[in-house]
PDB file of C-alpha atoms in Angstrom:
ATOM      1  CA  MET B 609     -10.889 247.214 196.073  1.00  0.00           C
ATOM      2  CA  LEU B 610      -9.104 248.623 193.313  1.00  0.00           C
ATOM      3  CA  GLY B 611      -6.723 251.560 193.930  1.00  0.00           C
ATOM      4  CA  PRO B 612      -6.921 254.818 192.160  1.00  0.00           C
ATOM      5  CA  LYS B 613      -3.767 254.124 189.652  1.00  0.00           C
ATOM      6  CA  ALA B 614      -5.236 250.754 188.647  1.00  0.00           C
ATOM      7  CA  CYS B 615      -8.168 252.575 187.299  1.00  0.00           C
ATOM      8  CA  ILE B 616      -5.949 254.914 185.557  1.00  0.00           C
ATOM      9  CA  PHE B 617      -4.069 252.075 184.240  1.00  0.00           C
ATOM     10  CA  ALA B 618      -7.442 250.423 183.330  1.00  0.00           C
ATOM     11  CA  ALA B 619      -8.884 253.848 181.780  1.00  0.00           C
ATOM     12  CA  VAL B 620      -5.843 254.076 179.655  1.00  0.00           C
ATOM     13  CA  MET B 621      -6.276 250.555 178.053  1.00  0.00           C
ATOM     14  CA  ILE B 622      -9.489 250.820 177.841  1.00  0.00           C
ATOM     15  CA  GLY B 623      -9.006 254.030 175.346  1.00  0.00           C
ATOM     16  CA  PHE B 624      -5.938 252.222 173.661  1.00  0.00           C
ATOM     17  CA  LEU B 625      -7.980 249.295 173.161  1.00  0.00           C
ATOM     18  CA  GLY B 626     -10.775 251.399 171.731  1.00  0.00           C
ATOM     19  CA  LEU B 627      -8.789 253.408 169.305  1.00  0.00           C
ATOM     20  CA  ILE B 628      -7.092 250.058 167.770  1.00  0.00           C
ATOM     21  CA  TYR B 629     -10.344 247.659 167.669  1.00  0.00           C
ATOM     22  CA  LYS B 630     -13.096 250.238 167.021  1.00  0.00           C
ATOM     23  CA  ARG B 631     -13.855 251.005 163.214  1.00  0.00           C
ATOM     24  CA  ASN B 632     -16.322 253.993 163.347  1.00  0.00           C
ATOM     25  CA  LEU B 633     -14.255 257.149 163.287  1.00  0.00           C
ATOM     26  CA  LEU B 634     -16.229 258.885 166.294  1.00  0.00           C
ATOM     27  CA  MET B 635     -15.488 255.700 168.360  1.00  0.00           C
ATOM     28  CA  LYS B 636     -11.952 256.611 168.133  1.00  0.00           C
ATOM     29  CA  ILE B 637     -12.198 260.196 169.052  1.00  0.00           C
ATOM     30  CA  VAL B 638     -14.171 258.643 171.827  1.00  0.00           C
ATOM     31  CA  ALA B 639     -11.305 256.684 173.116  1.00  0.00           C
ATOM     32  CA  MET B 640      -8.746 259.325 172.729  1.00  0.00           C
ATOM     33  CA  ASP B 641     -10.733 261.691 174.744  1.00  0.00           C
ATOM     34  CA  VAL B 642     -10.308 258.292 177.420  1.00  0.00           C
ATOM     35  CA  ILE B 643      -6.906 257.967 176.870  1.00  0.00           C
ATOM     36  CA  SER B 644      -6.443 261.930 177.626  1.00  0.00           C
ATOM     37  CA  THR B 645      -8.796 261.949 180.666  1.00  0.00           C
ATOM     38  CA  GLY B 646      -6.648 258.884 182.201  1.00  0.00           C
ATOM     39  CA  VAL B 647      -3.219 260.963 181.657  1.00  0.00           C
ATOM     40  CA  ILE B 648      -4.270 263.971 183.403  1.00  0.00           C
ATOM     41  CA  ALA B 649      -5.282 261.960 185.813  1.00  0.00           C
ATOM     42  CA  TYR B 650      -2.088 260.341 186.870  1.00  0.00           C
ATOM     43  CA  TYR B 651      -0.311 263.213 186.588  1.00  0.00           C
ATOM     44  CA  CYS B 652      -3.212 264.854 188.765  1.00  0.00           C
ATOM     45  CA  LEU B 653      -2.290 261.531 191.344  1.00  0.00           C
ATOM     46  CA  VAL B 654       1.326 262.066 191.191  1.00  0.00           C
ATOM     47  CA  ALA B 655       1.250 266.251 191.698  1.00  0.00           C
ATOM     48  CA  ALA B 656      -1.287 265.307 194.761  1.00  0.00           C
ATOM     49  CA  ARG B 657       0.693 265.080 198.272  1.00  0.00           C
ATOM     50  CA  THR B 658      -0.852 265.626 201.724  1.00  0.00           C
ATOM     51  CA  GLY B 659       0.796 268.050 203.959  1.00  0.00           C
ATOM     52  CA  ILE B 660       1.430 270.805 201.921  1.00  0.00           C
ATOM     53  CA  THR B 661       0.365 274.004 201.942  1.00  0.00           C
ATOM     54  CA  THR B 662      -0.776 276.391 199.250  1.00  0.00           C
ATOM     55  CA  PRO B 663       1.827 279.253 198.312  1.00  0.00           C
ATOM     56  CA  ILE B 664      -0.059 282.543 199.132  1.00  0.00           C
ATOM     57  CA  VAL B 665       1.469 285.737 198.952  1.00  0.00           C
ATOM     58  CA  GLY B 666       1.380 287.524 202.362  1.00  0.00           C
ATOM     59  CA  ALA B 667       1.206 284.539 204.572  1.00  0.00           C
ATOM     60  CA  GLU B 668       2.084 285.016 207.778  1.00  0.00           C
ATOM     61  CA  VAL B 669       5.469 283.768 208.136  1.00  0.00           C
ATOM     62  CA  SER B 670       6.434 281.584 211.046  1.00  0.00           C
ATOM     63  CA  SER B 671       9.764 279.609 211.942  1.00  0.00           C
ATOM     64  CA  ASP B 672       8.653 276.450 211.265  1.00  0.00           C
ATOM     65  CA  PRO B 673       9.741 274.640 207.965  1.00  0.00           C
ATOM     66  CA  ILE B 674       6.797 274.795 205.500  1.00  0.00           C
ATOM     67  CA  GLN B 675       6.491 272.699 202.375  1.00  0.00           C
ATOM     68  CA  TYR B 676       5.163 274.501 199.896  1.00  0.00           C
ATOM     69  CA  ALA B 677       2.748 273.543 196.602  1.00  0.00           C
ATOM     70  CA  ASP B 678       4.869 273.339 193.395  1.00  0.00           C
ATOM     71  CA  PRO B 679       2.384 275.424 190.969  1.00  0.00           C
ATOM     72  CA  LEU B 680       4.116 274.079 187.918  1.00  0.00           C
ATOM     73  CA  PRO B 681       1.741 270.781 187.724  1.00  0.00           C
ATOM     74  CA  GLN B 682      -1.102 272.204 187.605  1.00  0.00           C
ATOM     75  CA  ALA B 683      -0.289 274.854 185.198  1.00  0.00           C
ATOM     76  CA  VAL B 684       0.824 272.008 183.021  1.00  0.00           C
ATOM     77  CA  ILE B 685      -2.365 270.096 183.955  1.00  0.00           C
ATOM     78  CA  LEU B 686      -4.798 273.254 182.643  1.00  0.00           C
ATOM     79  CA  THR B 687      -2.062 273.392 179.405  1.00  0.00           C
ATOM     80  CA  ALA B 688      -3.200 269.647 178.881  1.00  0.00           C
ATOM     81  CA  ILE B 689      -6.893 270.047 178.818  1.00  0.00           C
ATOM     82  CA  VAL B 690      -6.877 272.905 177.060  1.00  0.00           C
ATOM     83  CA  ILE B 691      -4.752 270.935 174.251  1.00  0.00           C
ATOM     84  CA  GLY B 692      -6.875 268.295 174.825  1.00  0.00           C
ATOM     85  CA  PHE B 693     -10.265 269.865 174.073  1.00  0.00           C
ATOM     86  CA  SER B 694      -9.072 272.105 171.307  1.00  0.00           C
ATOM     87  CA  THR B 695      -7.825 268.733 169.513  1.00  0.00           C
ATOM     88  CA  GLN B 696     -10.736 266.685 169.943  1.00  0.00           C
ATOM     89  CA  ILE B 697     -12.985 269.458 168.592  1.00  0.00           C
ATOM     90  CA  LEU B 698     -10.382 269.408 166.068  1.00  0.00           C
ATOM     91  CA  MET B 699     -11.297 265.740 165.231  1.00  0.00           C
ATOM     92  CA  LEU B 700     -14.661 266.562 165.027  1.00  0.00           C
ATOM     93  CA  VAL B 701     -14.783 269.037 162.791  1.00  0.00           C
ATOM     94  CA  ILE B 702     -12.948 266.848 160.422  1.00  0.00           C
ATOM     95  CA  ALA B 703     -15.189 264.050 161.147  1.00  0.00           C
ATOM     96  CA  MET B 704     -18.507 266.227 160.398  1.00  0.00           C
ATOM     97  CA  LYS B 705     -16.519 267.258 156.804  1.00  0.00           C
ATOM     98  CA  LEU B 706     -15.956 263.365 156.271  1.00  0.00           C
ATOM     99  CA  ALA B 707     -19.637 263.329 157.427  1.00  0.00           C
ATOM    100  CA  LYS B 708     -20.810 265.226 154.695  1.00  0.00           C
ATOM    101  CA  GLU B 709     -18.931 263.960 151.859  1.00  0.00           C
ATOM    102  CA  ASN B 710     -19.342 260.011 153.292  1.00  0.00           C
ATOM    103  CA  PRO B 711     -22.692 258.145 154.210  1.00  0.00           C
ATOM    104  CA  THR B 712     -20.724 256.636 156.660  1.00  0.00           C
ATOM    105  CA  LEU B 713     -17.883 257.237 159.056  1.00  0.00           C
ATOM    106  CA  GLU B 714     -16.363 253.304 158.736  1.00  0.00           C
ATOM    107  CA  ILE B 715     -12.288 253.801 158.533  1.00  0.00           C
ATOM    108  CA  ALA B 716     -12.697 250.848 155.935  1.00  0.00           C
ATOM    109  CA  ALA B 717     -15.452 252.754 153.305  1.00  0.00           C
ATOM    110  CA  ILE B 718     -13.764 255.910 154.054  1.00  0.00           C
ATOM    111  CA  GLU B 719     -10.272 254.304 153.195  1.00  0.00           C
ATOM    112  CA  ARG B 720     -11.654 252.488 150.122  1.00  0.00           C
ATOM    113  CA  GLU B 721     -13.248 255.835 148.673  1.00  0.00           C
ATOM    114  CA  TYR B 722     -10.130 258.044 149.211  1.00  0.00           C
ATOM    115  CA  TRP B 723      -7.189 255.330 148.181  1.00  0.00           C
ATOM    116  CA  SER B 724      -8.707 253.426 145.226  1.00  0.00           C
TER     117      SER B 724
END
């Protein structure tokens, strides 16, 4: 059975290969989203640990040393999700603009039209 690291690596590689080999612009946008999801899943896997406590103000104090969870990875992951969502929306808006001007979203056809 595959572990979580192998599944995350497979998701990133599938997205990377889709980005390289797909010729349709929308498929490239989907491939970039798959890569982004894999990277975010990797960071969540790295940040996830067992045996740690949430740092909550006002919690009871004990004499035992307590390992608190670091809230910084959560903030970074939320920021990465928001930035990924906004760049994906921007790419889709650009694709919509190209679709209005072109009958196809194939990269080769768009390049021929604009660069020749």
